[in-house]
Amino acid sequence: MSNSRILKSSASALAAYALAIAAALFFAFPIFWMVTSSFKSEVDISAYPPVWSFTPTLVNYAQLFTELNAWQALINSALIVGLATCIAMAAGTMAAYALARFDVKGKEFLAFEILSIRMLPPIVSVIPMFIIARQLGIFDTPWLLIAAYALSGLPFVVWVMRVFIQDIPQSIEEAAMIDGCSRFETFWRVTLPLLLPGLAATMVIVFMFAWNEFLLASMLTSQEAKTLPVIAANAIKPKAIAWGLASAAGVMMSLPVVVLVLLMQRYLVRGLTLGAVKG
Amino acid sequence: MAKSGIIGAPALQLGATKAVRAGEKSVPTLLLAPTMIIMTIVGLYPLLHSLYISLTNYNPTFGTSYAFIGFANYARAFGDGQFWYSVGLTLAFTAISVALSLTLAVFLALLFNQNRLGFVVLRTFLLIPMLITPIAVGITWRTMMMPDLGVLNYLLSLIGVGHLSWASSPSSALASVVLVDVWQWTPFMFIIIFAGLRSLPKSPFEAAAIDGAGHLATFMNVTLPMLKPVIVIATLLRIVDAFRTYDTVYIITRGGPDFATDLLSVYLQRVNFRIFDLGYGSALSWIALVIVLVVVLVFVNLTGFLKLVADKENR
Amino acid sequence: MAINIDTVYKQFGALKVVNGVSVDIKDGEFFVMLGPSGCGKTTTLRMVAGLELPTAGRISIDGADMTYAEPRHRDIAMAFQDYGLYPNMTVFKNIEFPLKIRKLDVRERARKVEDTAEKLGLGELLQRKPSQLSGGQRQRVSLARALVRNPKVFLMDEPLSNLDAKLRAVMRTEIKKLVTNLGITTIYVTHDQIEAMAMADRIAVMSKGNMVQVASPLEVYDRPKTRFVAEFIGSPPMNLFPAQIKAGGTVTCILPNFAHSLCEEERAFAAQIVDGKGGLLLGIRPEHLVVAKAGAQGATDALVELVEPLGQTTNIYVSVGDVRFVIVTDRTTAKAGDTIGVVAPSDLLRVVANDDAVVRH
């Protein structure tokens, strides 16, 4: 009896490990392939059967900067995404505070209206933005993308920060007001320090979506304001595809997000579900 | 009488009139103002502008003048077979991809919910795909799926499976982009459902065990109903995103071969930015928007999403 | 400092939470607002604190109109049910915070914090974070933070309701002692009648946004004015019977042996009660009923339905026909099914008004 139970449980452990490792391999292999490809020379990358051990080279990364003008794109991406994230964070947190702590008329309606931006396919607003930008002369400047990314980050910030703010007991703020703080001092000295982890996590998610965005970036820029995804896509020409170069671009643009998100893992679920699911 | 106040502290002023405190009523309005301004200028205005363009024959390649043509673009759209083919394809892509990643995510969440040594590390691998820039995902999978030089066909040949044509043949192209989508976004659903599973109370499971429920019965009658809110939220977000899939498909197939992966976003991009038929493109975008809204509303009504959210609010 | 609350109303949308409450709280008084949840007691307290603004009415502290003053300008302190401690600050920083906001000198701050912490037995815990403290310790920190600035008025919103029963009893006496020694005017909100009885100089019993009765604890217990007060205070509650006034000022009820003649004071009160429609009740505390032999002189025979021996006392639930009531006595040999005699001493019977049956003048 007990022998068969042990047998049964070790069999199920074996099966669990087999499945878990298979799943991990499935999800990790393409990343492994992308990273190794980025360090392969042109010969190694087109070898068949594929080579598994090779002499790593940085030639693809060097080419990123010489041929694809990656510096410009990196600066553009950092500037556009950084500014857009800051704007969305500032405006969104203010709105979230109002929705969380005050009696606002039609509060739920307002919240859903803000959420509806999340539902809006970018392909709908890309045409008018294209036309308006041409008329205003801001086509192919960072400003257009900053505005677009700030907008698409807003619903995340408002919804997630509202939940984080609601998590802070109101009595803490009331205690501060009774202890002698004005409303602003209360927010600045008591609420904000408690919100910092939530703010950081939300910021990472907003940053991630803007950093990875391609559709708007490819259609609203042509030369000057190109971001990293756009130049990476440019590495793929219908006939001659620079696979090593493209992989290097992929690694370079994915790295910041992967690092930031893994640092903020604890709050990720909350943010991704707009605060609806506790991580 | 007890001496009151703090000795040595500056006296606090009494700025206390009804008017001053009534001024607090404008605080929430001020706080909401920046969000509302951004939403109106960058969100609402372009949307309305697009509605207006959709009623014209605007096409910048024919100069800046254009005419108001009423609902002609919409009438044209209803006869546009390619458009409705794209709509159908996108709906199918969304349904298959979301259903597959949901199933896989639930299975993986149950698997990793067992506390076994090393599972925490393995779990981290399941997180990364969703963080990779979709363009990079497209590039990598396109490399791997090359029929003659790709590593996938090489690996398959090792286990004796023959030569697959992946995205380069019309018959398997849609399946290939679904595979990529499932690979990238199952992690998203996985971490949400996993977190949901972790936060479930223990007692219903213990009760089910005492009642003699087997694994399957427990899953169907206890786990799944309790996970419903989490699954509904994850699925809704995924549906909205799958519907607008563009980046990976643009890189891997550009809608081809032979329109086998001509998703709505790819088709619209072609109408708008290859032919620059912006009036017609805007009309199509609006129809697409309405379709998304209908899909979302149907889903929301079927699952009682709003009620779930409202329950959360009132907890 | 004295606090005057003058016909204060509070409405949230269509919901009327406080309905014209007026009360004068004396300097140094320990004033308890008692009532079930939703009776308006917490809202009234929050209006005194300035966390809510009244829809109408006036609140003054120490003679100054504070109706619309910001909380920070009222020189009040408050203890919250969930303590309201700053989770990111140590105990020391928590207690120091109100002094820091007032830009008090650093050394002066440290001295005051340490003094107050010592007084509350927190000396050892100053470097801990709130999450490392027990519930009782947390409440002590919140009291220390309130007391460190020597406020005019101390407001407490159910400060003990998150603690277990034993600790609650300990903290109850501690708070009472502390506040009485410092002579700070205190308004204390609770739904726990024992807390109210034990601590208060005066109790205001609240129901549906009104102060139904404001009096000393014993007065409220002995002479409840309305059915609500009679039933809310005391466990088991007061026995009440529909009653009429007979000529000559005798009050009688369905049980002929339970009769009471009105004294001068009661006459005036009884005159305020709308008579005839069940407005008038005759009440007696369960422990004032006396058990006698069945059929004894002046006793009412009653059937024992249930006996609850509680150790110190015993509850006997009895019925006379359709009329049910409860007796609290010492140990008894009576058991369910027995018939016993019950005597209601005439001078311990009380006239009580049914709710909403008091004519206001």
Tab-separated table of N, CA, C and O in Angstrom, chain A residues 201-256:
chain	number	residue	atom	x	y	z
A	201	ALA	N	6.066	50.522	-10.137
A	201	ALA	CA	5.589	49.378	-10.908
A	201	ALA	C	4.736	49.831	-12.088
A	201	ALA	O	4.893	49.354	-13.219
A	202	THR	N	3.843	50.786	-11.829
A	202	THR	CA	2.990	51.296	-12.894
A	202	THR	C	3.832	51.937	-13.991
A	202	THR	O	3.600	51.754	-15.178
A	203	MET	N	4.835	52.679	-13.546
A	203	MET	CA	5.710	53.365	-14.472
A	203	MET	C	6.395	52.362	-15.407
A	203	MET	O	6.491	52.585	-16.613
A	204	VAL	N	6.857	51.256	-14.826
A	204	VAL	CA	7.536	50.246	-15.637
A	204	VAL	C	6.610	49.698	-16.715
A	204	VAL	O	6.999	49.510	-17.864
A	205	ILE	N	5.346	49.474	-16.349
A	205	ILE	CA	4.417	48.914	-17.331
A	205	ILE	C	4.104	49.916	-18.440
A	205	ILE	O	4.109	49.579	-19.621
A	206	VAL	N	3.866	51.167	-18.045
A	206	VAL	CA	3.602	52.187	-19.046
A	206	VAL	C	4.816	52.330	-19.965
A	206	VAL	O	4.699	52.409	-21.190
A	207	PHE	N	5.982	52.322	-19.346
A	207	PHE	CA	7.231	52.402	-20.097
A	207	PHE	C	7.321	51.243	-21.090
A	207	PHE	O	7.624	51.428	-22.260
A	208	MET	N	7.019	50.045	-20.615
A	208	MET	CA	7.137	48.853	-21.455
A	208	MET	C	6.258	48.954	-22.702
A	208	MET	O	6.720	48.710	-23.810
A	209	PHE	N	4.986	49.343	-22.512
A	209	PHE	CA	4.092	49.378	-23.659
A	209	PHE	C	4.525	50.439	-24.666
A	209	PHE	O	4.454	50.224	-25.873
A	210	ALA	N	4.970	51.584	-24.183
A	210	ALA	CA	5.391	52.631	-25.098
A	210	ALA	C	6.710	52.251	-25.790
A	210	ALA	O	6.881	52.441	-26.988
A	211	TRP	N	7.606	51.673	-25.026
A	211	TRP	CA	8.927	51.295	-25.546
A	211	TRP	C	8.786	50.257	-26.657
A	211	TRP	O	9.513	50.274	-27.638
A	212	ASN	N	7.852	49.345	-26.524
A	212	ASN	CA	7.694	48.259	-27.487
A	212	ASN	C	6.793	48.627	-28.663
A	212	ASN	O	6.648	47.850	-29.592
A	213	GLU	N	6.150	49.787	-28.605
A	213	GLU	CA	5.131	50.138	-29.593
A	213	GLU	C	5.750	50.315	-30.983
A	213	GLU	O	6.801	50.930	-31.135
A	214	PHE	N	5.055	49.805	-31.999
A	214	PHE	CA	5.610	49.882	-33.353
A	214	PHE	C	4.679	50.569	-34.350
A	214	PHE	O	5.109	51.421	-35.117
A	215	LEU	N	3.390	50.223	-34.307
A	215	LEU	CA	2.468	50.700	-35.331
A	215	LEU	C	2.474	52.227	-35.476
A	215	LEU	O	2.731	52.767	-36.557
A	216	LEU	N	2.219	52.928	-34.376
A	216	LEU	CA	2.190	54.389	-34.430
A	216	LEU	C	3.565	54.928	-34.788
A	216	LEU	O	3.695	55.840	-35.600
A	217	ALA	N	4.585	54.344	-34.173
A	217	ALA	CA	5.940	54.842	-34.398
A	217	ALA	C	6.324	54.719	-35.867
A	217	ALA	O	6.984	55.595	-36.422
A	218	SER	N	5.890	53.637	-36.517
A	218	SER	CA	6.303	53.454	-37.904
A	218	SER	C	5.535	54.378	-38.842
A	218	SER	O	6.032	54.749	-39.883
A	219	MET	N	4.320	54.756	-38.471
A	219	MET	CA	3.528	55.563	-39.382
A	219	MET	C	3.610	57.053	-39.113
A	219	MET	O	3.290	57.848	-39.982
A	220	LEU	N	4.012	57.422	-37.945
A	220	LEU	CA	4.043	58.848	-37.613
A	220	LEU	C	5.465	59.410	-37.634
A	220	LEU	O	5.689	60.540	-37.236
A	221	THR	N	6.419	58.589	-38.060
A	221	THR	CA	7.784	59.097	-38.200
A	221	THR	C	8.288	58.686	-39.578
A	221	THR	O	7.777	57.748	-40.177
A	222	SER	N	9.293	59.407	-40.072
A	222	SER	CA	9.881	58.948	-41.323
A	222	SER	C	11.404	58.931	-41.237
A	222	SER	O	12.032	57.996	-41.681
A	223	GLN	N	12.015	59.935	-40.642
A	223	GLN	CA	13.468	59.987	-40.548
A	223	GLN	C	13.942	60.333	-39.141
A	223	GLN	O	14.593	59.554	-38.465
A	224	GLU	N	13.549	61.537	-38.720
A	224	GLU	CA	14.145	62.155	-37.533
A	224	GLU	C	13.732	61.463	-36.231
A	224	GLU	O	14.546	61.314	-35.335
A	225	ALA	N	12.468	61.095	-36.118
A	225	ALA	CA	11.950	60.671	-34.814
A	225	ALA	C	11.787	59.159	-34.702
A	225	ALA	O	11.080	58.665	-33.849
A	226	LYS	N	12.475	58.416	-35.578
A	226	LYS	CA	12.368	56.953	-35.540
A	226	LYS	C	12.762	56.387	-34.184
A	226	LYS	O	13.761	56.793	-33.600
A	227	THR	N	11.992	55.408	-33.722
A	227	THR	CA	12.340	54.767	-32.452
A	227	THR	C	12.985	53.405	-32.730
A	227	THR	O	13.052	52.960	-33.874
A	228	LEU	N	13.422	52.739	-31.676
A	228	LEU	CA	14.141	51.469	-31.831
A	228	LEU	C	13.345	50.408	-32.603
A	228	LEU	O	13.898	49.794	-33.514
A	229	PRO	N	12.071	50.149	-32.267
A	229	PRO	CA	11.350	49.121	-33.032
A	229	PRO	C	11.321	49.434	-34.525
A	229	PRO	O	11.366	48.533	-35.355
A	230	VAL	N	11.263	50.725	-34.859
A	230	VAL	CA	11.188	51.095	-36.269
A	230	VAL	C	12.500	50.764	-36.979
A	230	VAL	O	12.497	50.163	-38.056
A	231	ILE	N	13.634	51.091	-36.367
A	231	ILE	CA	14.893	50.774	-37.059
A	231	ILE	C	15.131	49.264	-37.077
A	231	ILE	O	15.718	48.740	-38.017
A	232	ALA	N	14.644	48.577	-36.042
A	232	ALA	CA	14.799	47.120	-36.052
A	232	ALA	C	14.012	46.525	-37.210
A	232	ALA	O	14.497	45.633	-37.917
A	233	ALA	N	12.799	47.042	-37.421
A	233	ALA	CA	11.995	46.541	-38.532
A	233	ALA	C	12.657	46.870	-39.863
A	233	ALA	O	12.535	46.129	-40.833
A	234	ASN	N	13.409	47.980	-39.906
A	234	ASN	CA	14.087	48.368	-41.133
A	234	ASN	C	15.204	47.400	-41.506
A	234	ASN	O	15.643	47.378	-42.644
A	235	ALA	N	15.665	46.629	-40.514
A	235	ALA	CA	16.719	45.668	-40.809
A	235	ALA	C	16.191	44.552	-41.705
A	235	ALA	O	16.954	43.774	-42.254
A	236	ILE	N	14.884	44.471	-41.808
A	236	ILE	CA	14.287	43.425	-42.642
A	236	ILE	C	13.844	44.029	-43.969
A	236	ILE	O	12.837	44.724	-44.046
A	237	LYS	N	14.636	43.800	-44.963
A	237	LYS	CA	14.235	44.221	-46.317
A	237	LYS	C	13.772	42.948	-47.023
A	237	LYS	O	14.312	41.861	-46.782
A	238	PRO	N	12.779	43.097	-47.871
A	238	PRO	CA	12.196	41.894	-48.484
A	238	PRO	C	13.229	40.901	-49.025
A	238	PRO	O	13.073	39.709	-48.873
A	239	LYS	N	14.294	41.374	-49.643
A	239	LYS	CA	15.231	40.439	-50.258
A	239	LYS	C	16.357	40.044	-49.290
A	239	LYS	O	16.479	38.898	-48.884
A	240	ALA	N	17.121	41.035	-48.902
A	240	ALA	CA	18.291	40.714	-48.074
A	240	ALA	C	18.000	41.025	-46.616
A	240	ALA	O	17.867	42.177	-46.231
A	241	ILE	N	17.873	39.996	-45.819
A	241	ILE	CA	17.568	40.198	-44.415
A	241	ILE	C	18.847	40.044	-43.601
A	241	ILE	O	19.529	39.016	-43.685
A	242	ALA	N	19.146	41.082	-42.813
A	242	ALA	CA	20.337	41.006	-41.965
A	242	ALA	C	19.926	40.394	-40.628
A	242	ALA	O	19.572	41.102	-39.689
A	243	TRP	N	19.956	39.060	-40.542
A	243	TRP	CA	19.421	38.383	-39.370
A	243	TRP	C	20.200	38.688	-38.108
A	243	TRP	O	19.613	38.898	-37.046
A	244	GLY	N	21.523	38.710	-38.227
A	244	GLY	CA	22.344	38.983	-37.046
A	244	GLY	C	22.075	40.382	-36.532
A	244	GLY	O	21.859	40.605	-35.337
A	245	LEU	N	22.010	41.309	-37.468
A	245	LEU	CA	21.748	42.704	-37.123
A	245	LEU	C	20.371	42.848	-36.470
A	245	LEU	O	20.220	43.501	-35.435
A	246	ALA	N	19.385	42.208	-37.087
A	246	ALA	CA	18.027	42.293	-36.551
A	246	ALA	C	17.960	41.693	-35.147
A	246	ALA	O	17.302	42.247	-34.254
A	247	SER	N	18.639	40.566	-34.947
A	247	SER	CA	18.628	39.954	-33.619
A	247	SER	C	19.287	40.859	-32.596
A	247	SER	O	18.813	41.000	-31.467
A	248	ALA	N	20.403	41.488	-33.004
A	248	ALA	CA	21.090	42.394	-32.088
A	248	ALA	C	20.167	43.545	-31.702
A	248	ALA	O	20.086	43.941	-30.540
A	249	ALA	N	19.435	44.064	-32.690
A	249	ALA	CA	18.489	45.140	-32.397
A	249	ALA	C	17.422	44.646	-31.429
A	249	ALA	O	17.045	45.340	-30.477
A	250	GLY	N	16.950	43.416	-31.666
A	250	GLY	CA	15.931	42.843	-30.782
A	250	GLY	C	16.434	42.741	-29.357
A	250	GLY	O	15.731	43.119	-28.409
A	251	VAL	N	17.658	42.245	-29.187
A	251	VAL	CA	18.216	42.112	-27.838
A	251	VAL	C	18.353	43.481	-27.190
A	251	VAL	O	17.934	43.689	-26.043
A	252	MET	N	18.880	44.427	-27.968
A	252	MET	CA	19.138	45.737	-27.382
A	252	MET	C	17.836	46.389	-26.905
A	252	MET	O	17.779	46.984	-25.840
A	253	MET	N	16.774	46.268	-27.704
A	253	MET	CA	15.561	46.977	-27.273
A	253	MET	C	14.765	46.199	-26.229
A	253	MET	O	14.017	46.797	-25.465
A	254	SER	N	14.948	44.890	-26.171
A	254	SER	CA	14.194	44.135	-25.171
A	254	SER	C	14.836	44.183	-23.788
A	254	SER	O	14.152	44.064	-22.773
A	255	LEU	N	16.156	44.359	-23.777
A	255	LEU	CA	16.891	44.254	-22.515
A	255	LEU	C	16.388	45.192	-21.411
A	255	LEU	O	16.133	44.748	-20.293
A	256	PRO	N	16.226	46.497	-21.708
A	256	PRO	CA	15.807	47.398	-20.622
A	256	PRO	C	14.479	46.971	-20.001
A	256	PRO	O	14.325	46.991	-18.777
